[in-house]
Amino acid sequence: MTNADPLELAKFSDLAHKWWDPESEFRPLHQINPLRLDWIDQLAAIKGKQVVDVGCGGGILAESMARRGAHVLGVDLADKPLKVAQLHAMEAGVANLEYRSIAAEALADEQAGQFDVVTCMEMLEHVPDPASVVRACAKMAKPGGWLFFSTINRNPKAYLFAIVGAEYMLKLLPKGTHEFARFIRPAELARWVREAGLDTVQYKGLEYNPITRQYWLSGDTSVNYMVACRKPLAA
Ligand code: SAH
């Protein structure tokens, strides 16, 4: 059985045509992309590297990494976002970029130890068994490879900001985009990362100011956050 929730995939397929509109429901992803791209590139120096982006959606991060010279494979299980990603890459003439519909676990079996960098952003909180995705990502990475995960914390502040604020007050995201129970505490993600045999290198918070409508990176992981990990050289 595939580790995917058909309702979650349908939500992203229904909105896929808006993926590259920076003023649409995907505005937050467009806004955070330069921040996460720079952070990933600073740590993992992606130019010329083999990169897989798990849960790539319409390709905002995947395409931006390819533009920096990485060889990128984007994978997702929602068909329309993948088609949008493919079309956008073609129209923009971005090379070194490929998209496939395949589950993380299946790709890990097929291409174990093949990737210098694995990114899995804003995806784990949409999956029935996120620990299984973390294990699959670990398996895809080469020894010494980098892994980057991002998700949303589970606490009253995250509920207020990520659901009440973003979906109901500011209407940044459609209602029902996120389910509070699926949010992930940093300690939970840290445990899955450790159990997958990875070393945690760095946490970063992504903060948002609703007045200035700006995001920035910080040490505050109380709502949106990212973690950088490495697969040990001798596993
Ligand atoms: N990672 C992208 C898109 C985030 S939106 C970015 O940060 O820009 C979440 C994505 O996860 C959607 O494209 C959705 O289709 C995908 N997704 C949800 N469940 C999935 C699963 N089980 N396997 C692969 N992708 C999944």
XYZ file of N, CA and C and ligand atoms in Angstrom:
731
model
N 0.835 -1.199 0.000
C 0.000 0.000 0.000
C 0.875 1.257 0.000
N 0.480 2.224 -0.824
C 1.274 3.451 -0.928
C 1.038 4.335 0.292
N 2.118 4.925 0.763
C 2.047 5.831 1.907
C 1.611 7.221 1.426
N 0.324 7.343 1.074
C -0.191 8.617 0.561
C -1.667 8.740 0.917
N -2.127 9.956 1.083
C -3.530 10.224 1.380
C -4.171 10.824 0.120
N -5.073 10.089 -0.531
C -5.646 10.568 -1.804
C -6.306 11.944 -1.675
N -6.893 12.233 -0.522
C -7.531 13.551 -0.351
C -6.496 14.669 -0.352
N -5.345 14.397 0.253
C -4.265 15.391 0.268
C -3.753 15.630 -1.157
N -3.560 14.548 -1.902
C -3.058 14.693 -3.270
C -4.074 15.461 -4.121
N -5.372 15.199 -3.890
C -6.420 15.880 -4.666
C -6.414 17.385 -4.383
N -6.171 17.761 -3.122
C -6.121 19.197 -2.776
C -5.084 19.909 -3.633
N -3.922 19.283 -3.772
C -2.848 19.935 -4.536
C -3.100 19.871 -6.038
N -3.738 18.802 -6.494
C -4.075 18.715 -7.925
C -5.093 19.784 -8.305
N -6.098 20.000 -7.430
C -7.151 20.977 -7.736
C -6.599 22.394 -7.911
N -5.507 22.690 -7.220
C -4.942 24.044 -7.271
C -3.769 24.173 -8.237
N -3.429 23.054 -8.893
C -2.148 22.994 -9.616
C -1.969 24.104 -10.648
N -3.070 24.507 -11.305
C -2.951 25.521 -12.371
C -2.476 26.868 -11.828
N -2.568 27.058 -10.510
C -2.133 28.340 -9.933
C -0.703 28.300 -9.377
N -0.054 27.147 -9.526
C 1.201 26.921 -8.792
C 2.253 28.012 -9.008
N 2.360 28.490 -10.227
C 3.430 29.462 -10.518
C 2.943 30.906 -10.450
N 1.722 31.112 -9.989
C 1.237 32.483 -9.788
C 1.675 32.951 -8.398
N 2.603 33.891 -8.335
C 3.168 34.282 -7.034
C 2.163 34.998 -6.126
N 1.006 35.377 -6.667
C -0.014 36.013 -5.820
C -1.129 35.027 -5.437
N -0.970 33.767 -5.797
C -2.017 32.771 -5.537
C -1.845 32.149 -4.150
N -2.564 31.059 -3.937
C -2.422 30.281 -2.694
C -0.985 29.794 -2.495
N -0.194 29.804 -3.542
C 1.186 29.335 -3.431
C 2.175 30.458 -3.120
N 1.622 31.669 -2.886
C 2.472 32.798 -2.516
C 3.477 32.463 -1.398
N 3.022 31.787 -0.302
C 4.006 31.487 0.749
C 5.194 30.665 0.240
N 4.935 29.683 -0.636
C 6.056 28.877 -1.160
C 6.989 29.725 -2.020
N 6.395 30.638 -2.823
C 7.238 31.534 -3.637
C 8.083 32.431 -2.737
N 7.468 32.897 -1.658
C 8.190 33.828 -0.784
C 9.308 33.158 -0.005
N 9.058 31.923 0.471
C 10.111 31.278 1.264
C 11.190 30.651 0.381
N 10.923 30.511 -0.922
C 11.864 29.748 -1.747
C 13.289 30.310 -1.786
N 13.460 31.624 -1.982
C 14.846 32.112 -2.000
C 15.568 31.871 -0.672
N 14.825 31.938 0.429
C 15.435 31.728 1.746
C 15.911 30.294 1.907
N 15.042 29.324 1.550
C 15.435 27.922 1.742
C 16.481 27.509 0.714
N 16.361 28.047 -0.513
C 17.338 27.724 -1.560
C 18.744 28.163 -1.141
N 18.863 29.393 -0.655
C 20.181 29.887 -0.231
C 20.741 29.064 0.926
N 19.863 28.729 1.859
C 20.294 27.949 3.030
C 20.815 26.576 2.597
N 20.043 25.899 1.741
C 20.432 24.575 1.233
C 21.759 24.677 0.476
N 21.872 25.698 -0.375
C 23.053 25.851 -1.218
C 24.294 26.184 -0.386
N 24.106 27.005 0.653
C 25.240 27.336 1.528
C 25.798 26.084 2.201
N 24.908 25.197 2.645
C 25.366 23.999 3.362
C 25.839 22.914 2.398
N 25.113 22.709 1.298
C 25.362 21.519 0.474
C 26.014 21.825 -0.874
N 26.230 23.110 -1.205
C 26.862 23.502 -2.482
C 26.339 22.657 -3.639
N 25.120 22.957 -4.082
C 24.382 22.032 -4.958
C 24.841 21.991 -6.420
N 25.599 22.959 -6.866
C 26.001 22.996 -8.284
C 26.698 21.694 -8.695
N 26.177 21.069 -9.753
C 26.776 19.833 -10.255
C 26.405 18.588 -9.468
N 25.626 18.755 -8.406
C 25.287 17.609 -7.547
C 24.013 16.919 -8.034
N 23.851 15.654 -7.653
C 22.617 14.898 -7.906
C 21.654 15.182 -6.757
N 20.522 15.777 -7.099
C 19.567 16.200 -6.071
C 18.209 15.567 -6.353
N 17.535 15.087 -5.319
C 16.144 14.655 -5.468
C 15.268 15.504 -4.555
N 14.159 15.999 -5.118
C 13.207 16.800 -4.351
C 11.931 15.968 -4.192
N 11.692 15.501 -2.968
C 10.584 14.578 -2.682
C 9.343 15.384 -2.307
N 8.238 15.173 -3.026
C 7.029 15.992 -2.815
C 7.221 17.355 -3.451
N 7.716 17.338 -4.699
C 8.164 18.577 -5.372
C 7.006 19.475 -5.803
N 5.779 18.916 -5.897
C 4.649 19.723 -6.352
C 4.913 20.326 -7.714
N 4.554 21.604 -7.887
C 4.724 22.294 -9.159
C 6.160 22.695 -9.465
N 7.096 22.380 -8.576
C 8.505 22.505 -8.914
C 9.200 23.809 -8.521
N 8.621 24.551 -7.580
C 9.237 25.850 -7.222
C 10.677 25.663 -6.734
N 10.872 24.726 -5.803
C 12.229 24.505 -5.291
C 13.069 23.713 -6.298
N 12.475 22.662 -6.867
C 13.238 21.804 -7.788
C 13.824 22.628 -8.939
N 12.985 23.470 -9.549
C 13.454 24.251 -10.695
C 14.524 25.261 -10.272
N 14.345 25.840 -9.091
C 15.333 26.836 -8.649
C 16.688 26.174 -8.363
N 16.663 24.920 -7.907
C 17.937 24.220 -7.670
C 18.594 23.864 -9.001
N 17.783 23.482 -9.991
C 18.342 23.187 -11.326
C 18.955 24.447 -11.941
N 18.311 25.596 -11.709
C 18.857 26.866 -12.227
C 20.216 27.183 -11.611
N 20.447 26.661 -10.411
C 21.766 26.843 -9.774
C 22.770 25.795 -10.233
N 22.377 24.948 -11.182
C 23.350 23.999 -11.748
C 23.307 22.606 -11.171
N 22.310 22.320 -10.289
C 22.183 20.953 -9.779
C 21.465 20.092 -10.818
N 21.683 18.774 -10.765
C 20.933 17.808 -11.589
C 19.780 17.335 -10.716
N 18.578 17.772 -11.047
C 17.470 17.585 -10.114
C 16.426 16.616 -10.652
N 16.032 15.683 -9.784
C 14.858 14.847 -10.031
C 13.787 15.272 -9.034
N 12.626 15.686 -9.538
C 11.508 16.025 -8.660
C 10.493 14.900 -8.687
N 10.057 14.430 -7.519
C 9.044 13.362 -7.476
C 7.871 13.780 -6.610
N 6.696 13.327 -6.988
C 5.462 13.637 -6.272
C 4.472 12.549 -6.676
N 3.338 12.495 -5.974
C 2.309 11.518 -6.368
C 1.044 12.194 -6.871
N 1.037 13.537 -6.913
C -0.109 14.261 -7.474
C 0.209 14.569 -8.931
N -0.657 14.101 -9.840
C -0.328 14.181 -11.266
C -0.335 15.591 -11.836
N -1.361 16.379 -11.470
C -1.438 17.718 -12.076
C -0.267 18.609 -11.685
N 0.095 18.668 -10.407
C 1.279 19.478 -10.085
C 2.519 19.045 -10.869
N 2.684 17.723 -11.059
C 3.845 17.246 -11.825
C 3.794 17.737 -13.273
N 2.591 17.731 -13.849
C 2.462 18.208 -15.233
C 2.783 19.692 -15.322
N 2.290 20.443 -14.334
C 2.580 21.880 -14.299
C 4.087 22.103 -14.172
N 4.722 21.307 -13.333
C 6.170 21.426 -13.135
C 6.918 21.162 -14.436
N 6.513 20.102 -15.116
C 7.172 19.734 -16.379
C 7.025 20.831 -17.428
N 5.800 21.334 -17.532
C 5.508 22.369 -18.524
C 6.304 23.640 -18.221
N 6.350 24.006 -16.940
C 7.061 25.223 -16.568
C 8.550 25.108 -16.889
N 9.120 23.946 -16.585
C 10.551 23.737 -16.846
C 10.832 23.808 -18.345
N 9.895 23.232 -19.125
C 10.068 23.229 -20.570
C 9.999 24.653 -21.123
N 8.975 25.388 -20.700
C 8.803 26.764 -21.200
C 9.954 27.659 -20.782
N 10.471 27.441 -19.583
C 11.565 28.267 -19.076
C 12.909 27.791 -19.626
N 12.915 26.631 -20.283
C 14.152 26.108 -20.863
C 15.184 25.725 -19.820
N 14.724 25.186 -18.690
C 15.666 24.779 -17.641
C 16.117 23.340 -17.905
N 17.418 23.166 -17.991
C 17.973 21.832 -18.221
C 18.249 21.159 -16.872
N 18.795 19.979 -16.909
C 19.174 19.246 -15.678
C 18.005 19.022 -14.744
N 16.798 18.884 -15.297
C 15.622 18.795 -14.430
C 14.658 17.776 -15.005
N 14.236 16.852 -14.133
C 13.362 15.757 -14.570
C 12.302 15.552 -13.498
N 11.108 15.164 -13.914
C 10.046 14.907 -12.935
C 9.480 13.518 -13.125
N 9.095 12.888 -11.993
C 8.502 11.545 -12.047
C 7.437 11.378 -10.986
N 6.417 10.585 -11.331
C 5.416 10.201 -10.352
C 5.839 8.876 -9.739
N 6.363 8.935 -8.523
C 6.799 7.708 -7.829
C 6.810 7.997 -6.327
N 6.451 7.001 -5.541
C 6.461 7.160 -4.078
C 7.904 7.199 -3.574
N 8.113 7.906 -2.491
C 9.462 8.027 -1.910
C 10.043 6.639 -1.619
N 9.221 5.777 -1.054
C 9.702 4.443 -0.669
C 10.139 3.635 -1.900
N 9.360 3.756 -2.995
C 9.689 3.019 -4.228
C 10.971 3.564 -4.855
N 11.117 4.893 -4.845
C 12.339 5.498 -5.398
C 13.563 5.079 -4.582
N 13.369 4.978 -3.269
C 14.488 4.569 -2.402
C 14.935 3.149 -2.722
N 13.979 2.278 -3.030
C 14.351 0.899 -3.406
C 15.074 0.882 -4.748
N 14.609 1.753 -5.652
C 15.149 1.778 -7.001
C 16.514 2.463 -7.075
N 16.692 3.545 -6.314
C 17.911 4.354 -6.433
C 18.561 4.608 -5.070
N 18.757 3.524 -4.337
C 19.381 3.649 -3.014
C 20.793 4.223 -3.153
N 21.132 5.169 -2.292
C 22.486 5.718 -2.243
C 22.913 6.488 -3.476
N 21.969 7.058 -4.223
C 22.307 7.714 -5.498
C 22.399 9.240 -5.427
N 21.914 9.865 -4.347
C 21.761 11.324 -4.358
C 22.690 12.015 -3.345
N 23.313 13.086 -3.826
C 24.151 13.904 -2.928
C 23.288 14.716 -1.980
N 22.118 15.121 -2.464
C 21.237 15.996 -1.684
C 19.796 15.514 -1.843
N 19.098 15.415 -0.721
C 17.671 15.055 -0.733
C 16.914 16.186 -0.042
N 15.938 16.760 -0.747
C 15.105 17.788 -0.108
C 13.676 17.259 -0.016
N 13.017 17.575 1.077
C 11.634 17.121 1.290
C 10.948 18.215 2.108
N 10.375 19.189 1.386
C 9.919 20.417 2.045
C 8.395 20.527 2.040
N 7.850 20.881 3.168
C 6.394 21.141 3.309
C 5.580 19.947 2.811
N 6.077 18.759 3.026
C 5.419 17.549 2.509
C 5.072 16.557 3.620
N 5.933 16.404 4.614
C 5.737 15.369 5.634
C 4.400 15.498 6.361
N 3.902 16.735 6.516
C 2.643 16.950 7.255
C 1.407 16.616 6.418
N 1.638 16.104 5.195
C 0.511 15.694 4.344
C 0.467 14.175 4.141
N 1.340 13.443 4.840
C 1.541 12.021 4.570
C 1.111 11.169 5.771
N 0.456 10.005 5.544
C 0.009 9.168 6.662
C 1.159 8.698 7.559
N 2.284 8.287 6.960
C 3.403 7.760 7.756
C 4.680 8.541 7.417
N 4.843 9.730 8.027
C 5.996 10.568 7.669
C 7.339 9.939 8.022
N 7.379 9.097 9.073
C 8.659 8.469 9.440
C 9.150 7.568 8.305
N 8.216 6.959 7.593
C 8.586 6.098 6.473
C 9.211 6.918 5.335
N 8.703 8.148 5.130
C 9.284 9.032 4.109
C 10.702 9.442 4.530
N 10.881 9.741 5.815
C 12.220 10.118 6.297
C 13.200 8.953 6.073
N 12.759 7.737 6.387
C 13.623 6.547 6.163
C 13.950 6.391 4.685
N 12.945 6.610 3.829
C 13.168 6.479 2.383
C 14.171 7.524 1.909
N 14.026 8.755 2.388
C 14.969 9.822 2.002
C 16.385 9.459 2.436
N 16.503 8.902 3.640
C 17.825 8.509 4.145
C 18.452 7.449 3.229
N 17.616 6.535 2.778
C 18.104 5.459 1.908
C 18.558 5.988 0.546
N 17.882 7.037 0.027
C 18.237 7.609 -1.278
C 19.593 8.317 -1.255
N 19.964 8.827 -0.073
C 21.173 9.666 0.018
C 22.440 8.826 -0.060
N 23.468 9.416 -0.690
C 24.804 8.810 -0.656
C 25.373 8.952 0.750
N 26.300 8.089 1.162
C 27.013 8.338 2.415
C 27.682 9.720 2.343
N 27.544 10.509 3.379
C 28.058 11.885 3.368
C 27.089 12.874 2.739
N 25.967 12.397 2.211
C 25.000 13.275 1.547
C 24.208 14.124 2.531
N 23.616 15.185 1.988
C 22.819 16.114 2.788
C 21.326 15.847 2.614
N 20.576 16.058 3.694
C 19.118 15.953 3.625
C 18.484 17.161 4.286
N 17.441 17.675 3.675
C 16.743 18.849 4.213
C 15.249 18.547 4.296
N 14.692 18.717 5.499
C 13.255 18.534 5.704
C 12.673 19.839 6.227
N 11.431 20.150 5.835
C 10.740 21.268 6.478
C 9.302 20.869 6.724
N 8.735 21.422 7.791
C 7.350 21.122 8.142
C 6.840 22.186 9.116
N 5.737 21.880 9.795
C 5.132 22.842 10.724
C 5.035 22.209 12.112
N 5.421 22.957 13.116
C 5.391 22.499 14.505
C 3.943 22.299 14.988
N 3.774 21.486 16.036
C 2.437 21.236 16.573
C 2.345 21.763 18.005
N 1.776 22.951 18.163
C 1.599 23.590 19.480
C 0.542 24.685 19.295
N 0.054 25.310 20.371
C -1.016 26.313 20.221
C -0.623 27.472 19.301
N 0.627 27.907 19.365
C 1.044 29.030 18.507
C 0.996 28.632 17.029
N 1.452 27.414 16.738
C 1.424 26.944 15.345
C -0.016 26.835 14.857
N -0.921 26.399 15.733
C -2.338 26.322 15.368
C -2.846 27.717 15.003
N -2.490 28.673 15.852
C -2.950 30.057 15.653
C -2.380 30.661 14.365
N -1.080 30.481 14.140
C -0.431 31.099 12.973
C -0.720 30.332 11.685
N -0.536 29.004 11.719
C -0.554 28.233 10.468
C -1.978 27.904 10.025
N -2.916 27.825 10.962
C -4.291 27.491 10.560
C -5.207 28.705 10.703
N -5.392 29.217 11.924
C -6.312 30.353 12.111
C -5.821 31.567 11.329
N -4.547 31.907 11.486
C -3.997 33.092 10.821
C -3.919 32.925 9.317
N -3.230 31.880 8.866
C -2.942 31.734 7.427
C -4.174 31.345 6.620
N -5.053 30.488 7.196
C -6.196 30.000 6.402
C -7.458 30.836 6.616
N -7.672 31.359 7.821
C -8.943 32.039 8.112
C -8.826 33.566 8.138
N -7.766 34.095 8.727
C -7.666 35.549 8.836
C -6.995 36.175 7.625
N -5.766 35.748 7.327
C -5.041 36.371 6.212
C -5.417 35.744 4.874
N -6.032 34.563 4.934
C -6.422 33.831 3.711
C -5.238 33.641 2.755
N -4.082 33.369 3.350
C -2.893 33.064 2.538
C -3.050 31.696 1.890
N -3.707 30.783 2.612
C -3.871 29.406 2.144
C -5.351 29.055 2.161
N -5.786 28.139 1.280
C -7.198 27.724 1.303
C -7.524 27.022 2.632
N -8.741 27.180 3.096
C -9.176 26.485 4.319
C -9.041 24.983 4.104
N -8.495 24.307 5.115
C -8.329 22.850 5.006
C -6.999 22.442 4.396
N -6.134 23.424 4.089
C -4.806 23.078 3.554
C -4.055 22.188 4.541
N -4.113 22.579 5.804
C -3.371 21.829 6.826
C -4.293 21.262 7.893
N -3.888 20.103 8.400
C -4.617 19.449 9.482
C -3.710 19.470 10.708
N -4.208 20.106 11.772
C -3.347 20.332 12.951
C -2.720 19.035 13.465
N -3.509 17.961 13.515
C -3.013 16.702 14.091
C -1.811 16.153 13.331
N -1.650 16.582 12.078
C -0.536 16.061 11.270
C 0.724 16.911 11.398
N 0.638 18.032 12.103
C 1.844 18.837 12.303
C 2.843 18.026 13.130
N 4.101 18.406 13.040
C 5.187 17.572 13.570
C 6.087 18.383 14.498
N 6.228 17.913 15.732
C 7.129 18.622 16.658
C 8.577 18.337 16.274
N 9.462 19.330 16.481
C 10.877 19.105 16.156
C 11.449 17.853 16.826
N 10.989 17.562 18.057
C 11.505 16.369 18.747
C 11.080 15.089 18.032
N 9.878 15.104 17.450
C 9.412 13.923 16.701
C 10.232 13.739 15.426
N 10.419 14.840 14.697
C 11.217 14.777 13.472
C 12.654 14.349 13.809
N 13.179 14.877 14.915
C 14.545 14.527 15.334
C 14.651 13.023 15.603
N 13.598 12.451 16.213
C 13.620 11.012 16.492
C 13.603 10.203 15.195
N 12.756 10.597 14.231
C 12.681 9.859 12.953
C 14.009 9.952 12.207
N 14.613 11.150 12.255
C 15.897 11.382 11.583
C 16.974 10.473 12.206
N 16.977 10.425 13.534
C 17.964 9.609 14.253
C 17.739 8.129 13.953
N 16.478 7.716 13.998
C 16.164 6.302 13.747
C 16.481 5.900 12.308
N 16.503 6.895 11.411
C 16.870 6.610 10.010
C 18.391 6.631 9.829
N 19.135 6.824 10.924
C 20.595 6.766 10.868
C 21.256 8.063 10.440
N 20.510 9.174 10.485
C 21.064 10.462 10.043
C 21.532 11.292 11.231
N 22.466 12.202 10.959
C 22.906 13.164 11.972
C 22.260 14.511 11.703
N 21.725 15.130 12.743
C 21.141 16.465 12.593
C 22.258 17.502 12.638
N 22.234 18.418 11.675
C 23.282 19.441 11.614
C 22.759 20.796 12.106
N 21.568 21.170 11.673
C 21.097 22.528 11.975
C 19.574 22.636 11.863
N 18.990 23.372 12.786
C 17.572 23.731 12.669
C 17.472 25.197 12.271
N 16.443 25.533 11.488
C 16.151 26.941 11.183
C 14.653 27.157 11.305
N 14.274 28.259 11.887
C 12.869 28.640 11.890
C 12.592 29.546 10.705
N 11.338 29.513 10.238
C 10.899 30.438 9.191
C 9.833 31.312 9.831
N 10.147 32.578 10.035
C 9.182 33.469 10.694
C 8.481 34.347 9.674
N 7.269 34.778 10.028
C 6.448 35.578 9.113
C 5.872 36.772 9.854
N 5.976 37.936 9.244
C 5.343 39.139 9.789
C 4.134 39.490 8.922
N 2.909 39.325 9.466
C 1.710 39.547 8.651
C 1.512 41.005 8.242
N 2.140 41.935 8.942
C 1.995 43.348 8.571
C 2.854 43.660 7.342
N 4.144 43.279 7.427
C 5.036 43.561 6.292
C 4.943 42.466 5.222
N 4.292 41.344 5.545
C 4.150 40.188 4.659
C 5.515 39.651 4.225
N 6.443 39.673 5.145
C 7.784 39.165 4.853
C 8.089 37.920 5.689
N 8.896 37.037 5.104
C 9.442 35.883 5.827
C 10.935 36.097 6.054
N 11.458 35.490 7.107
C 12.910 35.476 7.283
C 13.307 34.236 8.084
N 14.587 33.849 7.980
C 15.092 32.695 8.722
C 15.516 33.125 10.109
N 15.253 32.281 11.097
C 15.650 32.619 12.458
C 15.882 31.342 13.249
N 16.123 31.493 14.534
C 16.286 30.324 15.400
C 14.964 29.877 15.999
N 13.871 30.536 15.630
C 12.571 30.261 16.245
C 11.809 29.184 15.452
N 11.798 27.968 16.002
C 11.181 26.837 15.290
C 9.736 26.591 15.750
N 9.113 27.617 16.365
C 7.807 27.372 16.990
C 6.668 27.207 15.985
N 6.815 27.649 14.744
C 5.761 27.440 13.741
C 6.383 26.696 12.541
N 6.779 27.402 11.508
C 7.421 26.741 10.357
C 8.909 26.550 10.644
N 9.427 25.361 10.334
C 10.854 25.158 10.573
C 11.436 24.146 9.586
N 12.769 24.165 9.509
C 13.501 23.263 8.601
C 14.641 22.619 9.394
N 15.050 21.452 8.942
C 16.205 20.809 9.563
C 17.135 20.290 8.472
N 18.424 20.498 8.687
C 19.453 19.975 7.782
C 20.109 18.776 8.457
N 20.293 17.680 7.710
C 20.888 16.460 8.273
C 21.949 15.919 7.311
N 22.780 15.039 7.833
C 23.743 14.340 6.959
C 23.696 12.846 7.208
N 23.912 12.117 6.145
C 24.056 10.666 6.275
C 25.516 10.394 6.591
N 25.800 9.669 7.653
C 27.204 9.444 8.017
C 27.968 8.752 6.890
N 29.270 9.063 6.799
C 30.099 8.494 5.736
C 30.180 6.965 5.872
N 30.430 6.504 7.087
C 30.439 5.058 7.306
C 29.166 4.709 8.076
N 28.174 4.244 7.345
C 26.874 3.988 7.986
C 26.899 2.620 8.678
N 7.824 20.609 -1.761
C 7.131 21.619 -2.558
C 5.614 21.458 -2.530
C 4.972 21.485 -1.158
S 3.200 21.215 -1.223
C 7.547 22.978 -2.079
O 7.875 23.114 -0.878
O 7.548 23.936 -2.852
C 3.108 19.512 -0.692
C 3.367 18.531 -1.810
O 3.445 17.222 -1.249
C 2.260 18.467 -2.865
O 2.805 18.622 -4.146
C 1.667 17.081 -2.688
O 1.175 16.528 -3.892
C 2.861 16.331 -2.167
N 2.527 15.081 -1.490
C 1.575 14.869 -0.559
N 1.581 13.571 -0.193
C 2.559 12.967 -0.917
C 3.055 11.638 -0.987
N 2.570 10.684 -0.202
N 4.078 11.377 -1.826
C 4.599 12.355 -2.595
N 4.189 13.627 -2.567
C 3.166 13.921 -1.747
